[in-house]
Short mmCIF file of C-alpha atoms in Angstrom, two decimals:
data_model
loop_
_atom_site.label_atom_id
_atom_site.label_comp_id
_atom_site.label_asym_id
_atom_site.label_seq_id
_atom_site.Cartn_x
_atom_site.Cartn_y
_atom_site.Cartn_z
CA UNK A 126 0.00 0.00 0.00
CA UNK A 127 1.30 3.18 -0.99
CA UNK A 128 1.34 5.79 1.50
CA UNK A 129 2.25 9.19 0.62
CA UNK A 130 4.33 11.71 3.12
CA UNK A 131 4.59 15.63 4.17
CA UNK A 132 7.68 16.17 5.32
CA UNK A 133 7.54 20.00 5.76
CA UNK A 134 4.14 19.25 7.50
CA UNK A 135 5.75 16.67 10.20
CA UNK A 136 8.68 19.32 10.34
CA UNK A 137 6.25 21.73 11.22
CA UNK A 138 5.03 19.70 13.48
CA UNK A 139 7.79 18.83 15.92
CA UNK A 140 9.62 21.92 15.58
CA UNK A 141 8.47 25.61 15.69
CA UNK A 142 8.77 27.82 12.88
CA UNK A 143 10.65 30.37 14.72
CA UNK A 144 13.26 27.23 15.74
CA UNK A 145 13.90 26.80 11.71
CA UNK A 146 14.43 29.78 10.76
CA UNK A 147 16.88 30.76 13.39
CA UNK A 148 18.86 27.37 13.16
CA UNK A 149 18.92 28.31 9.02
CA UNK A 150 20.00 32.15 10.17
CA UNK A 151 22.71 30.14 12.61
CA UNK A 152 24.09 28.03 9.66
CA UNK A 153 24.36 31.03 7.41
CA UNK A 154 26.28 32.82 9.68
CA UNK A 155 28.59 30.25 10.79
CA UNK A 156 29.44 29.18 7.48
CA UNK A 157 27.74 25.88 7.57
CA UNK A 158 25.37 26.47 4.78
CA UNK A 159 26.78 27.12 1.86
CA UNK A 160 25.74 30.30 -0.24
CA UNK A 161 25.19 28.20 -3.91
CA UNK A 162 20.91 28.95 -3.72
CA UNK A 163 22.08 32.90 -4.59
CA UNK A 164 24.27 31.37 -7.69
CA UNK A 165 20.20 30.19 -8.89
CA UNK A 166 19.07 33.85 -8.99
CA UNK A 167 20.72 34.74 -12.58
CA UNK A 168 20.24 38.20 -12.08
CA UNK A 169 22.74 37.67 -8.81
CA UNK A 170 26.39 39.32 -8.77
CA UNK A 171 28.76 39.50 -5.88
CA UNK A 172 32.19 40.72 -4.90
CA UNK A 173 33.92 41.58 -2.13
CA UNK A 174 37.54 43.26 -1.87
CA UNK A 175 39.82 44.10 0.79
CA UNK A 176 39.97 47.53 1.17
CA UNK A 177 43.73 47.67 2.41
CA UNK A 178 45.54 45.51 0.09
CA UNK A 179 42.79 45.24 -2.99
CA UNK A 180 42.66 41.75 -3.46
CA UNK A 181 39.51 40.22 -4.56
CA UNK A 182 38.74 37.95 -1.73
CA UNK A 183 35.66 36.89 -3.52
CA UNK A 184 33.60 37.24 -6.94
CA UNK A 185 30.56 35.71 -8.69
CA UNK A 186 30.08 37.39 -12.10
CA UNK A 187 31.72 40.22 -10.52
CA UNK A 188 31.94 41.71 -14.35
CA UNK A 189 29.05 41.10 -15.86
CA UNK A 190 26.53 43.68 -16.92
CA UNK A 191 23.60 44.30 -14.51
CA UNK A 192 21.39 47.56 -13.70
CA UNK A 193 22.85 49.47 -10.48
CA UNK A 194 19.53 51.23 -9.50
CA UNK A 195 19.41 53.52 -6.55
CA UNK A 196 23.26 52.40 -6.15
CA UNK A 197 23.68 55.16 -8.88
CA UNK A 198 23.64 57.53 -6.00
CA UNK A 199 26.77 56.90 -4.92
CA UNK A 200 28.17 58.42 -7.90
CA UNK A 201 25.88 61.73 -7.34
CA UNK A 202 27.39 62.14 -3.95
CA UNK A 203 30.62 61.24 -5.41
CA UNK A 204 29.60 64.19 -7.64
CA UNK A 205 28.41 65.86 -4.86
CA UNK A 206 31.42 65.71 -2.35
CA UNK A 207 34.09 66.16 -5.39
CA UNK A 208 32.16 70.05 -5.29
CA UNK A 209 32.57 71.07 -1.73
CA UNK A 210 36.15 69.90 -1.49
CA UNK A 211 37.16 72.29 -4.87
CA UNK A 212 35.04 75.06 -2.84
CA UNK A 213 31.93 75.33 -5.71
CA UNK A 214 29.74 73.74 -2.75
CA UNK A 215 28.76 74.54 0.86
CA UNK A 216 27.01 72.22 3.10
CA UNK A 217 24.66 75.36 3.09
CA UNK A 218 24.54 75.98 -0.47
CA UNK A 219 20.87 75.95 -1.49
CA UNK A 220 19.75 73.77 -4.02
CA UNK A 221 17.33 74.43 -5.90
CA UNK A 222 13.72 72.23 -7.05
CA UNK A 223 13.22 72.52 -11.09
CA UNK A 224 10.11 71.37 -12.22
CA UNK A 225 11.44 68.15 -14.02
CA UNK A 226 13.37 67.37 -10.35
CA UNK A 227 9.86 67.91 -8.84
CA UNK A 228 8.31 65.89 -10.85
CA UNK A 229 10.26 62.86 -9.98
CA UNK A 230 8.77 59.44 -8.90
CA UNK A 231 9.47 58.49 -5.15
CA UNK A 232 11.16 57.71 -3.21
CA UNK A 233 11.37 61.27 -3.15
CA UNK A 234 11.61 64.21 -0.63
CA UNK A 235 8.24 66.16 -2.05
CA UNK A 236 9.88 69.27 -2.40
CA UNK A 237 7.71 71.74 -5.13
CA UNK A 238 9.08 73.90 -7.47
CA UNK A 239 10.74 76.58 -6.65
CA UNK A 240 11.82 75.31 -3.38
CA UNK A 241 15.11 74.04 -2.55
CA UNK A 242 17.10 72.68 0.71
CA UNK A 243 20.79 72.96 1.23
CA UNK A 244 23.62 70.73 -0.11
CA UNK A 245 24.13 69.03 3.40
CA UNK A 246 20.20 67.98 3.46
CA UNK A 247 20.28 66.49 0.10
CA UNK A 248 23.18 64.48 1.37
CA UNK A 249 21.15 63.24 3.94
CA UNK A 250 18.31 62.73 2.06
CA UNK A 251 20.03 60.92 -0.12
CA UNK A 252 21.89 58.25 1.89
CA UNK A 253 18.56 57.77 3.82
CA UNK A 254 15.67 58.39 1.98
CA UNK A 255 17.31 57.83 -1.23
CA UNK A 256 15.08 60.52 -2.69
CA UNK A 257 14.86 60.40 -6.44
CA UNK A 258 14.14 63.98 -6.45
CA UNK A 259 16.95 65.31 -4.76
CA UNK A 260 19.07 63.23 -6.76
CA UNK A 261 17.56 65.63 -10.16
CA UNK A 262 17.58 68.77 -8.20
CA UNK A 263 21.62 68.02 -7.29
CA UNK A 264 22.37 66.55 -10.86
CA UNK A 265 21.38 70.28 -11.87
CA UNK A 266 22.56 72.12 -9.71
CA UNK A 267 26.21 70.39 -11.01
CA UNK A 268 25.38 69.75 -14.23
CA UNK A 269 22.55 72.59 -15.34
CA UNK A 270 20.65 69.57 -16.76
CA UNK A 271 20.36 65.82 -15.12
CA UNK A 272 21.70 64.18 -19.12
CA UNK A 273 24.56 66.43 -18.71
CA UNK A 274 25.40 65.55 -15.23
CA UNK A 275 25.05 62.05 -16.38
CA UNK A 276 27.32 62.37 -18.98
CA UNK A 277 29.88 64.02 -16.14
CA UNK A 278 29.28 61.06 -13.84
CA UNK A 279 30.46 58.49 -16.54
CA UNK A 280 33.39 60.72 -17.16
CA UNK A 281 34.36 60.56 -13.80
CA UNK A 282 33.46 56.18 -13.42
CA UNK A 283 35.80 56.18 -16.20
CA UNK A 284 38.55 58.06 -14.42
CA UNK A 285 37.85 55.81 -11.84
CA UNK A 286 38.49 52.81 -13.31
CA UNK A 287 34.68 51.98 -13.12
CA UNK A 288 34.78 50.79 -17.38
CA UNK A 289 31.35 48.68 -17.30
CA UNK A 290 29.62 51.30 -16.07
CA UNK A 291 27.63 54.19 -17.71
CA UNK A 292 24.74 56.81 -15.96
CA UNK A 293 21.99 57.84 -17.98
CA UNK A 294 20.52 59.91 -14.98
CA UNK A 295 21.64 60.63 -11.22
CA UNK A 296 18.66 58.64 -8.99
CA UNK A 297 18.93 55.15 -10.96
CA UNK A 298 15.31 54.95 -12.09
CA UNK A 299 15.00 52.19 -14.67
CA UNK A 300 17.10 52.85 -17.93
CA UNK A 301 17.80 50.25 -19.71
CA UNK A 302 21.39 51.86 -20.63
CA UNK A 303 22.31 52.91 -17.37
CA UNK A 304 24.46 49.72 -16.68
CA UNK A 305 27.19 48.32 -14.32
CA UNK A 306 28.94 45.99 -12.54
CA UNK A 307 29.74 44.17 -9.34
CA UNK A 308 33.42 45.13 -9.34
CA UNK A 309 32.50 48.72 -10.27
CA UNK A 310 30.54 49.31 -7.14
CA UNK A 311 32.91 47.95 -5.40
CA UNK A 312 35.57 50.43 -6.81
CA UNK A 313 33.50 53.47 -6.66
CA UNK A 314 33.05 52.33 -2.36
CA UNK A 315 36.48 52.33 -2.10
CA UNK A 316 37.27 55.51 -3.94
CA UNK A 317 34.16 57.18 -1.81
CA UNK A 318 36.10 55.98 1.77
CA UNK A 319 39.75 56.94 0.03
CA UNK A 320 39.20 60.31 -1.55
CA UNK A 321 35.95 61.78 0.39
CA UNK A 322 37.33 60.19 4.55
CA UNK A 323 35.02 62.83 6.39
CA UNK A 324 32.28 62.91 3.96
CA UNK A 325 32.12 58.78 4.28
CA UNK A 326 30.85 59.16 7.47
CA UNK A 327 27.51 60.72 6.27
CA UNK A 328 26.86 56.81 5.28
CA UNK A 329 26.16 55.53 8.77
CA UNK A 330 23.81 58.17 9.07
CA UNK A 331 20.83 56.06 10.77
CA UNK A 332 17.94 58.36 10.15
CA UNK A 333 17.16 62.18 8.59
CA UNK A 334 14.54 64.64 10.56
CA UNK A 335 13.20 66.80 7.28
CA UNK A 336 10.38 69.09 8.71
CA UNK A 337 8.48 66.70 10.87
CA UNK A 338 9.26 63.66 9.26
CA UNK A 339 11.55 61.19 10.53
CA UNK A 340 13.77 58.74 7.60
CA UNK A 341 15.42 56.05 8.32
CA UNK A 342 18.31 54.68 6.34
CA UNK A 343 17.60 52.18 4.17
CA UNK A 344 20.32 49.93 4.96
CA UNK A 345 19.21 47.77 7.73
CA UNK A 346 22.75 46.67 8.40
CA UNK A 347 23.98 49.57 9.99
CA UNK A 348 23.84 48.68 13.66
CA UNK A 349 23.04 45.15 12.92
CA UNK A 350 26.47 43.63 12.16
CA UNK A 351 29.95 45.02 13.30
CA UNK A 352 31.84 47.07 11.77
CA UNK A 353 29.47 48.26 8.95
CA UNK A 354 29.63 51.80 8.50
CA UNK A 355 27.66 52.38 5.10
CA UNK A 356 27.50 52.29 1.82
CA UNK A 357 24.13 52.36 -0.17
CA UNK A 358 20.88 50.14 -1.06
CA UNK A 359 19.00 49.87 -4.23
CA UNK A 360 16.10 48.26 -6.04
CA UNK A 361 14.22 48.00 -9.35
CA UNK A 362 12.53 45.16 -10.77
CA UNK A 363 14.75 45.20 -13.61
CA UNK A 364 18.04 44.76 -10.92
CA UNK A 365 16.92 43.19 -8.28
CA UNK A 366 17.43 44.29 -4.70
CA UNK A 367 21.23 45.46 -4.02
CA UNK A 368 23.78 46.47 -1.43
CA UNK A 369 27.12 47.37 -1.27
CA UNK A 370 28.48 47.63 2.33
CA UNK A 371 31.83 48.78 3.80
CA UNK A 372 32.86 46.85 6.80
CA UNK A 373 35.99 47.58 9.15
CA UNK A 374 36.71 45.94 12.44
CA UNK A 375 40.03 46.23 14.32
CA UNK A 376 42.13 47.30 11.37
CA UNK A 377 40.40 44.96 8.45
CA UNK A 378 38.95 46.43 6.12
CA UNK A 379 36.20 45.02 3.10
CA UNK A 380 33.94 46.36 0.67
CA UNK A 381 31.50 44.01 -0.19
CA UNK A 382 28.69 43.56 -2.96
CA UNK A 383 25.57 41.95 -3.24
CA UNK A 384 23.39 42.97 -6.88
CA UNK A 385 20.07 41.30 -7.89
CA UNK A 386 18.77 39.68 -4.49
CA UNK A 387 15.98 38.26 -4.49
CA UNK A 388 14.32 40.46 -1.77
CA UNK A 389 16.07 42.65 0.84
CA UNK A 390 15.43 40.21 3.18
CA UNK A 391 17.86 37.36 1.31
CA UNK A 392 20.24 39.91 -0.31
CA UNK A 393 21.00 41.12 3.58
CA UNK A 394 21.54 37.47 4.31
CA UNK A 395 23.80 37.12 1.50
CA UNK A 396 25.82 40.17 2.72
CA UNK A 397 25.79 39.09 6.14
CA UNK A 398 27.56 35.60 4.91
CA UNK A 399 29.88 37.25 2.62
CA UNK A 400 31.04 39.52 5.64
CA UNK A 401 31.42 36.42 8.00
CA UNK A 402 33.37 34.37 5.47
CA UNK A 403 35.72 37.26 4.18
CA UNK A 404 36.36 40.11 6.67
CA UNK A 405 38.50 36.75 8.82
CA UNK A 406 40.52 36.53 5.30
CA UNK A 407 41.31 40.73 5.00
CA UNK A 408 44.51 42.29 5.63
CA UNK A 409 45.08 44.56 8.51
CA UNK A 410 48.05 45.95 6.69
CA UNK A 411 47.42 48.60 3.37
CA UNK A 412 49.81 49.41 0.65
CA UNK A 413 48.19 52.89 0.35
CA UNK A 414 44.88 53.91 -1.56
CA UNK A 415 43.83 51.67 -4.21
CA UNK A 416 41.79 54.35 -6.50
CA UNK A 417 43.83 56.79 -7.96
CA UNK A 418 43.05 60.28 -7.17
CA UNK A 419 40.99 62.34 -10.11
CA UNK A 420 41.26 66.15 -11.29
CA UNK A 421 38.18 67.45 -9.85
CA UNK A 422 35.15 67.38 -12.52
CA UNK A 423 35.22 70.72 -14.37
CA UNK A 424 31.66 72.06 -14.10
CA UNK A 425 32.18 74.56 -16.48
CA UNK A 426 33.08 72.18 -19.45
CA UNK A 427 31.58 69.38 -21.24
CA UNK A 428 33.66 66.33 -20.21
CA UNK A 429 35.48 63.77 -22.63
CA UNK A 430 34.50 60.20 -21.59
CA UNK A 431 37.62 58.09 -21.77
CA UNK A 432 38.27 55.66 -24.26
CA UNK A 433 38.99 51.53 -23.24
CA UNK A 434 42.74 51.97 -24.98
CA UNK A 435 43.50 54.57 -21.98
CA UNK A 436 42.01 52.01 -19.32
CA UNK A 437 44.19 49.49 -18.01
CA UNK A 438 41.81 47.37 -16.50
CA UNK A 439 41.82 43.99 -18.43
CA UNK A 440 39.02 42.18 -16.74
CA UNK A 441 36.68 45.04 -16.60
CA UNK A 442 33.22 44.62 -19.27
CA UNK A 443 32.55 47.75 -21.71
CA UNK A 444 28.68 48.10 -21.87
CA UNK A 445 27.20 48.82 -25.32
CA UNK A 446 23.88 49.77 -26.13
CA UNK A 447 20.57 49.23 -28.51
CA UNK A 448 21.90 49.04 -31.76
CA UNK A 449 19.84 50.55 -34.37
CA UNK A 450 18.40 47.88 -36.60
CA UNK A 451 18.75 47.66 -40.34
CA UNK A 452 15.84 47.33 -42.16
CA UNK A 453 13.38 44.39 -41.92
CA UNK A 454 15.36 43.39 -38.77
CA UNK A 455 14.94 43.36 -34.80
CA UNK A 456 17.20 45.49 -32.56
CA UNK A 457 20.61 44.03 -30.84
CA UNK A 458 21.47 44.75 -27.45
CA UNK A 459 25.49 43.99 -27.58
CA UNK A 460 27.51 42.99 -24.43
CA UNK A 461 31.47 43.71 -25.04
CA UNK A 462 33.62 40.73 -23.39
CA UNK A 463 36.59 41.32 -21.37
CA UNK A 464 38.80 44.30 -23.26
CA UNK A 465 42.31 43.78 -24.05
CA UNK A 466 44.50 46.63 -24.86
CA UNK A 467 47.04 44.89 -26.36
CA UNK A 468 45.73 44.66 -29.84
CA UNK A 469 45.34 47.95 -31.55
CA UNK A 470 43.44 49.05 -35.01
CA UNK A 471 45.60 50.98 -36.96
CA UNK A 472 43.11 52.50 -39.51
CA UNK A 473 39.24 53.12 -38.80
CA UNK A 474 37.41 55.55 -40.58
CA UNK A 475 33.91 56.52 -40.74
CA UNK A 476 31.90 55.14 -43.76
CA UNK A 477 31.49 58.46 -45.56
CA UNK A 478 35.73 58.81 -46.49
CA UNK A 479 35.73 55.52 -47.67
CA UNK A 480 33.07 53.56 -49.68
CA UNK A 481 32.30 49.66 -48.64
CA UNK A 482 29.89 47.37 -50.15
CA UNK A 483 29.21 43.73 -49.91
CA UNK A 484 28.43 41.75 -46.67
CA UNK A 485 29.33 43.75 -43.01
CA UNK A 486 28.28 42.58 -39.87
CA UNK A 487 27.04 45.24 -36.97
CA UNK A 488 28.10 44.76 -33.54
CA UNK A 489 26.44 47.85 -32.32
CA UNK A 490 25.36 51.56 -32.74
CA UNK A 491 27.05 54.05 -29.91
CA UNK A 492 26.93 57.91 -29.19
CA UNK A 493 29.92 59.27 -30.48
CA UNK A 494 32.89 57.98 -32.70
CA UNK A 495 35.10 57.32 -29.89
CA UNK A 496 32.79 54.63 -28.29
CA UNK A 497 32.13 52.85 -31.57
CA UNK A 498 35.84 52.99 -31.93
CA UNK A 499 36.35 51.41 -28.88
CA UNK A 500 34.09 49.05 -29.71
CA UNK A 501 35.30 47.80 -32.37
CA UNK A 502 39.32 47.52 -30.71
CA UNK A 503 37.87 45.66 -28.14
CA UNK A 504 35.82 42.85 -30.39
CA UNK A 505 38.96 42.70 -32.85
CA UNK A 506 41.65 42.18 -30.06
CA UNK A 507 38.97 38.99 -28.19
CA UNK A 508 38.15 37.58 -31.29
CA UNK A 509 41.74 38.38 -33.53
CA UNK A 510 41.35 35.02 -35.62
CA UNK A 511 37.58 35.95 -36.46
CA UNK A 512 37.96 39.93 -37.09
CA UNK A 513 41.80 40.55 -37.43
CA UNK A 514 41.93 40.91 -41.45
CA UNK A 515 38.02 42.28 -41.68
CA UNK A 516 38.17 45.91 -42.40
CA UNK A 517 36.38 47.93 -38.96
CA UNK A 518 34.64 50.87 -39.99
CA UNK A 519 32.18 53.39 -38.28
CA UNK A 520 29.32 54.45 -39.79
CA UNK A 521 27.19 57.66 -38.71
CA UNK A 522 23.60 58.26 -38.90
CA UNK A 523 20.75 60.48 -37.18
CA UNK A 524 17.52 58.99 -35.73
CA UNK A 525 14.72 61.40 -34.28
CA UNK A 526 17.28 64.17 -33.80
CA UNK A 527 20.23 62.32 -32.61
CA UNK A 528 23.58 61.07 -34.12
CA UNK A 529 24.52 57.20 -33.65
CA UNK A 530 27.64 55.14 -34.85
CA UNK A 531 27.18 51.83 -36.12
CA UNK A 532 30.48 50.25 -35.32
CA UNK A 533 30.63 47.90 -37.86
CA UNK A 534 33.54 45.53 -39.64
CA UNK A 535 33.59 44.27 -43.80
CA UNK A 536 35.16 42.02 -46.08
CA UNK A 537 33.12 39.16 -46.17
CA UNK A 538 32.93 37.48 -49.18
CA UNK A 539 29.36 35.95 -48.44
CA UNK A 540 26.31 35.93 -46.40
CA UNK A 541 27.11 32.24 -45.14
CA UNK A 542 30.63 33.91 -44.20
CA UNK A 543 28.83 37.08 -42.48
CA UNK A 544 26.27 35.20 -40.64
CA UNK A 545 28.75 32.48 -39.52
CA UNK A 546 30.89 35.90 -37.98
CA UNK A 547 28.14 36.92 -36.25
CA UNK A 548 26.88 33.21 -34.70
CA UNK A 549 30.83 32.98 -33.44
CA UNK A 550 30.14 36.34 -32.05
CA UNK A 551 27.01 35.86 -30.30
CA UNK A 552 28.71 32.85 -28.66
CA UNK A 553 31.44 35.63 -26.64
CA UNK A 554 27.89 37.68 -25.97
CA UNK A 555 27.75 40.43 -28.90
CA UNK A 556 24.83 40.88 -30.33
CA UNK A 557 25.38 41.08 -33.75
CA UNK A 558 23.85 41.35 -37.17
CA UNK A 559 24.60 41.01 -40.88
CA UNK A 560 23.25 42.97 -43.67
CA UNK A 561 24.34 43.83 -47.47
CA UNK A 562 25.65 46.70 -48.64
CA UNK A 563 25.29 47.63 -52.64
#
């Protein structure tokens, strides 16, 4: 006779819930359990580094592309702090509400506008209430417009080091091309704690009084576990739930990096075992700071986004973006694989000095010339046997008002040859597409 079983019934049963879940909490913690179910979330990504030496204690697609959300804000206080130490800034500078800041969804501070608050409340605001609108009123305020600013704050990731990352605005409210990576949080934590020591400390911040209302920090860490003294939360659907914490404790010192948890709940307990199994492993002794100092942003200028040649970060993913599609096909989102600056181009020029016709393939469509020729170093140098005698070539056109690049190479005899380039290239993670040219 066949007699059927509930074991999480006769679980429940003998043992209490509350029992279970702290014995699961317990194993966590003391490294019994392993962390693998986070490894089944595919949007997950984790790193953490030691903050005195810079070794990579730990990584799980630490450079692949994922959406940072309100982690973006990191960079506007980077932004932010950058200011008041060149002297443009106060902590009671007023900044001012604009109507498209205003206008911004929450989390947000409510301010109308006209209205404004000074630079020291939107820092509050920001590392506790994470307020969307401040975040637009203080990408303005530094930029004169938030796409400018953004611009600015992928200058600076780039000066950084940060070279899979790149802002579309300064809150993190869903773009599809905002993008970046594990190890580029990580980098911009450090940088925050090296070149900003007395600003850093606005991170613990625990809660913000604004008018009546009370806000506390969204980073249920802080007073939790030892040693953390910051950094920043974030969430979309698109990214998942997010954290990147600093920890230090008697001399050791981590960053650590949790992106596309589940729920804030399981992303804390992911963080919590990452800082149990790592901080032990840190070094209590530092070579000095890890993230080169920048020049201060120049407010008054547009800035010049650095290209991958000038970034000597090998393992670091370049983000591309919706490629525009040729007729009669569907749009390409492209992923660039790990750069290698080893391999250069020697001649690219843009399609209109120098006639092409015959079968191309399209890797993507940028924003200027130097990205698409960046681009197209990058795929020739991973994939030399494939591209190294095709003929790279950029290739400008306007859509609704604005200029793209299709970075794009030739010299295919075929469209069997063209479309067996691009299936070899979708295998590394471009998107890619082939089309004629007469």
């Amino acid at each position: 006779m066949f007699m059927s079983f509930d074991f999480r019934a006769s679980i429940g049963a003998r043992f209490p819930f509350r029992f279970i879940a702290t014995l699961v909490m317990a194993l966590v913690l003391t490294g019994t359990a392993t962390i693998q179910p986070a490894f089944a979330n595919e949007k997950y990504a984790g790193i953490v580094i030691d903050a005195n030496t810079g070794k990579t204690l730990y990584d799980h697609q630490a450079d692949n592309t994922r959406f940072p959300a309100s982690l973006t804000k990191m960079m506007t206080l980077y932004m932010l702090f950058e200011a008041m130490k060149a002297g443009k800034v106060e902590k009671s500078t007023r900044i001012r509400f604009s109507a498209h800041a205003s206008g911004m969804v929450p989390s947000k501070l409510g301010i109308k506008p006209g209205g404004s608050i000074t630079a020291e409340q939107a820092i509050l605001a920001l590392v506790t209430k994470s307020a969307n609108d401040v975040a637009a009123a203080v990408a303005e305020h530094l930029g004169g417009t938030e796409g400018r600013f953004a611009e600015m704050m992928t200058a600076k990731a780039r000066q950084l080091g940060m070279n899979g990352t790149r802002f579309r605005n300064a809150s993190g409210l869903p773009d599809s091309r905002q993008v970046t990576t594990a190890r580029d949080m990580a980098r911009l934590g450090i940088a925050l704690q090296e070149h900003f020591p007395r600003e850093f400390a606005y991170f613990k911040t625990r809660s913000f009084k604004f008018g009546k209302t009370s806000m506390s920090n969204h980073n249920r860490l802080l007073g939790q576990v030892r040693g953390v003294d910051g950094i920043k939360t974030g969430y979309t659907k698109a990214s998942g739930f997010n954290l990147v914490t600093s920890v230090n404790v008697d001399g050791k010192s981590i960053v650590a990096v949790v992106l596309g948890g589940r729920s804030g709940a399981s992303r804390n307990a992911q963080m919590q075992d990452l800082i149990a199994r790592y901080l032990p492993k840190a070094s209590r002794r530092g070579g000095g700071d890890l993230i080169a100092k920048t020049a201060p942003t120049d407010f008054a200028d547009q800035p010049q986004v650095a290209g991958i040649a000038a970034i000597p970060l090998e393992r670091l993913p370049v983000p591309a973006f919706a490629s525009e599609p040729v007729t009669g096909t569907a749009p390409v989102v492209a992923y660039a694989p790990e750069p290698s600056p080893q391999a250069a181009i020697d001649e690219i020029t843009t399609a209109s000095t120098n006639a092409r016709d015959g079968w191309v393939i399209q890797i993507g469509a940028l924003e200027s010339q130097q990205q698409a020729l960046d681009y197209l170093q990058t795929a020739q140098s991973r994939a030399t046997k494939l591209l190294g005698s095709r003929d790279p070539f950029v290739e400008v056109f306007v859509k609704g008002g604005t200029q793209y690049h299709r970075a794009r190479f030739a010299g295919f005899a075929s469209k069997s040859e063209a479309w067996n380039a691009c299936a070899a290239l979708k295998k590394l993670k471009y998107g890619c597409l082939a089309t004629e040219i007469q």
